Amino acid sequence: MKNSKTVLIDKNPGRNSQTFGVARNLNTDLDLIHEPSIGVVGNKGDSQCYFGVEEKVRTIHECLRLRIGQKPGDIFMRLVQPEYTVATSDGIRNGTKEMRYSLIGREVTNDTLCEHLSASGLEGTIAVVACDKPPVGTLSAILEHNRPAIIMSDGSIRPGVDSVTKEPIDLITAYQLAGSDDEVLKKRIACEACPGHGSCGGIFTYNTMQTFIGVVGMQPLEMVSPASEDQRRLEDFPNKLITYLDNMIKNDIKPRDIVTRDSIRNAIIVAMSIGGSTNVMLHAPELARAAGYSNFNKDIMSFEEFNHLSKNVVPVLVDARPFGKYSMVDIDAKGGVQVFVKDLLDSGLLNGNTLTCTGETLNEQITRLDPKSPDGNVIYPVKKPFKETGGLRLLGGNLSPEYSSILKLAGVEGGLENNVFIGKARIFDGEQKLLDALENEPEKFMNKDMIIVRYEGPVGGPGMPEMLDSTSRITALCREKDIIVGLMTDGRFSGGSVGLVIGHVGPEAAVGGPIGLIKDKDEIVVDLNKNTLTCTQLLDENILRERKNDWKKNVDDNNGLHPAVGIADTRLLNRMRSSAVSAIYGAGMHPDRKVWIPDPREIKKSDFIPKNIHKN
């Protein structure tokens, strides 16, 4: 039976010659060339994160080809050849100027897929995603296209094993040796840390966002946690994906039917519960935008409710890297992400009525999967969590009037006395100056320093690079000297970063944000009782006015651009500088650029804190 959604197109002989050619090359039915199209897409890049993608795309594509036809039960559609997006490797680029392209990779993926989905007119898409930023760019493009689609994670890399200690190790183990003088040790760990292929295995950005995509409903939950090299990804999952997509097409279930306010809220709560990457608060607003919600703070979850949930309601449920012991493959061995999703549902912390790509509600999908109970070692129950409070906190204060600044509380290793840190500012205009100081003068870093790295935001970088190299060196330095050194930046961090690190400080320095007005030795106060980030000197109106005037003079004397911003020497970097929105909106490339500073008269407690969210 023909698909009722078939769109008749002009059977132009020139166009037909190519569609016949595609059908012949793909060995599909020539009579289907005017039917709606269906296909597979994948993320590719220059690291081992992506090595497993192509094989899975080919496998799914072949399974799809075998199910396309005109017999009863076949999928009556035109098959198109696979398409791939490209991105840089976060792990390889950290600490280099090329890291500016990392977040831009999300935007490039969106652009590439937007062109493919829209120009090809795909009515059905299966996406295999890998690494950190391409999965978000993939989903945002899918949401903009808004035709039936489903996502599968390529999967995590398995941990390496230290050949001497026999302990599991990973990328972060190797990064935290950057400041060591033992070259033999550094090379051995680097060689042993990342065997096989797949994306970073801890609860870094990749697995934070894969869990997010699963909980938001666009990926079957059982497909999140298995390793990239797990045979289920080749033998079991491909036909499941096709069956789910076929159901979505037949029932016209679209991505924006799935990714809604309630499902995004679910995904944010789960990100808190796994001590997820701070990058989630760049990617969630971008995905919300693509789903039709223009203002995350007003439409999805206010910063005040976010902090209420993280502080008082949602605990951390996994003992996972980078702040714990285990990786995603260990979580998979204990039953997968569906274990803690079920526990959160049973505890009343999630809305189980949201629709998912399987055609079921979240509750129904969990019931069918029937996951085991938390083991209490890798995955902890809500009633006896690994950590009592959620892993993330948003900060306001005079350095963060956008309430965009984010702290990964689950990764803090010390320095908070009664939830307060007070330190002295050490200014670095650009990450490279900090890396030079850490490499050449580590002895000059003192207890209670608060390092300020600025002009690394979406506009200033441009591209908002993450700082895994810097945070790894600082972590190693603090452990070696038994001191506490904080770091705050208008840039961002890897999901593998730990320590007292605060990112996304906005507005950023390049557009005149307060972080650009701090001077060396200013007093910086991080107060988690009030969730504020404050520079004491800038509370004085006279000092504030004087420093603003000095900053503006620097900009005016440099043709309207502060001299400390990074060089935008490619068209892509210039595009980012010219169109980047603030972190509060996701730090993406959008023509309607604006800096949002909330009117204090409008700041109030959220009108919506679900009554079923409670501490058990």
Short mmCIF file of N, CA and C in Angstrom, two decimals, residues 46-47 49-50 87-96 98-99 101-105 131-134 171 175 200 205-206 279 283 466 468-469 492-495:
data_model
loop_
_atom_site.label_atom_id
_atom_site.label_comp_id
_atom_site.label_asym_id
_atom_site.label_seq_id
_atom_site.Cartn_x
_atom_site.Cartn_y
_atom_site.Cartn_z
N ASP A 46 38.20 13.71 12.90
CA ASP A 46 39.60 13.33 12.78
C ASP A 46 40.15 12.62 14.02
N SER A 47 39.30 11.90 14.75
CA SER A 47 39.79 11.18 15.92
C SER A 47 39.15 9.80 15.99
N CYS A 49 37.14 8.80 18.02
CA CYS A 49 35.72 8.89 18.39
C CYS A 49 34.83 8.43 17.24
N TYR A 50 35.29 8.66 16.00
CA TYR A 50 34.43 8.48 14.83
C TYR A 50 34.71 7.20 14.05
N ALA A 87 33.73 17.18 11.84
CA ALA A 87 33.99 17.98 13.04
C ALA A 87 35.41 17.73 13.49
N THR A 88 35.92 18.62 14.30
CA THR A 88 37.25 18.47 14.86
C THR A 88 37.20 17.59 16.11
N SER A 89 38.35 17.13 16.55
CA SER A 89 38.43 16.32 17.76
C SER A 89 38.69 17.21 18.97
N ASP A 90 37.79 17.17 19.93
CA ASP A 90 38.00 17.94 21.16
C ASP A 90 39.25 17.50 21.89
N GLY A 91 39.45 16.19 22.00
CA GLY A 91 40.57 15.68 22.78
C GLY A 91 41.91 16.07 22.20
N ILE A 92 42.04 16.02 20.87
CA ILE A 92 43.31 16.34 20.24
C ILE A 92 43.57 17.85 20.25
N ARG A 93 42.52 18.66 20.14
CA ARG A 93 42.69 20.09 19.95
C ARG A 93 42.80 20.88 21.26
N ASN A 94 42.44 20.29 22.39
CA ASN A 94 42.49 21.04 23.65
C ASN A 94 43.89 21.60 23.90
N GLY A 95 43.91 22.88 24.30
CA GLY A 95 45.17 23.56 24.57
C GLY A 95 45.80 24.18 23.34
N THR A 96 45.14 24.09 22.19
CA THR A 96 45.66 24.70 20.96
C THR A 96 44.64 25.72 20.46
N GLU A 98 43.33 25.75 17.66
CA GLU A 98 42.31 25.08 16.85
C GLU A 98 41.09 24.67 17.67
N MET A 99 41.21 24.72 19.01
CA MET A 99 40.07 24.38 19.86
C MET A 99 38.91 25.35 19.65
N TYR A 101 37.47 25.80 17.05
CA TYR A 101 36.55 25.20 16.09
C TYR A 101 35.66 24.12 16.71
N SER A 102 35.87 23.79 17.97
CA SER A 102 35.12 22.70 18.60
C SER A 102 33.62 22.99 18.65
N LEU A 103 33.24 24.06 19.32
CA LEU A 103 31.82 24.39 19.41
C LEU A 103 31.27 24.78 18.04
N ILE A 104 32.12 25.39 17.22
CA ILE A 104 31.70 25.71 15.86
C ILE A 104 31.32 24.43 15.11
N GLY A 105 31.93 23.30 15.49
CA GLY A 105 31.59 22.02 14.87
C GLY A 105 30.12 21.67 15.02
N CYS A 131 31.26 11.69 19.29
CA CYS A 131 31.96 12.82 19.90
C CYS A 131 30.97 13.77 20.57
N ASP A 132 31.38 15.02 20.81
CA ASP A 132 30.61 15.90 21.69
C ASP A 132 29.61 16.80 20.96
N LYS A 133 30.09 17.59 20.01
CA LYS A 133 29.26 18.64 19.43
C LYS A 133 28.40 18.17 18.26
N PRO A 134 28.91 17.25 17.37
CA PRO A 134 28.07 16.81 16.25
C PRO A 134 26.72 16.21 16.63
N LEU A 171 41.32 9.13 28.88
CA LEU A 171 41.86 10.38 28.35
C LEU A 171 42.23 11.35 29.46
N TYR A 175 45.66 13.45 30.43
CA TYR A 175 45.70 14.91 30.48
C TYR A 175 46.26 15.41 31.81
N CYS A 200 34.59 9.49 24.26
CA CYS A 200 35.04 9.48 25.66
C CYS A 200 34.09 8.71 26.55
N THR A 205 31.19 15.26 28.26
CA THR A 205 30.12 15.87 27.46
C THR A 205 29.42 14.86 26.57
N TYR A 206 30.18 13.94 25.96
CA TYR A 206 29.56 12.98 25.05
C TYR A 206 28.46 12.18 25.75
N ASN A 279 28.68 21.63 29.71
CA ASN A 279 28.27 21.94 28.34
C ASN A 279 26.79 21.70 28.10
N HIS A 283 24.13 23.32 25.29
CA HIS A 283 23.44 22.51 24.29
C HIS A 283 21.93 22.44 24.52
N GLU A 466 37.02 25.10 24.85
CA GLU A 466 37.03 24.50 26.18
C GLU A 466 38.46 24.35 26.65
N LEU A 468 40.31 21.91 28.75
CA LEU A 468 40.68 20.69 29.45
C LEU A 468 42.17 20.66 29.78
N ASP A 469 43.00 21.17 28.89
CA ASP A 469 44.44 21.20 29.16
C ASP A 469 44.71 22.05 30.40
N ARG A 492 34.62 27.87 28.05
CA ARG A 492 33.91 26.73 28.61
C ARG A 492 34.89 25.62 28.96
N PHE A 493 34.36 24.53 29.51
CA PHE A 493 35.19 23.42 29.96
C PHE A 493 34.78 22.12 29.30
N SER A 494 35.74 21.21 29.28
CA SER A 494 35.45 19.83 28.89
C SER A 494 34.60 19.18 29.97
N GLY A 495 33.80 18.20 29.56
CA GLY A 495 33.08 17.41 30.55
C GLY A 495 34.02 16.63 31.43
#
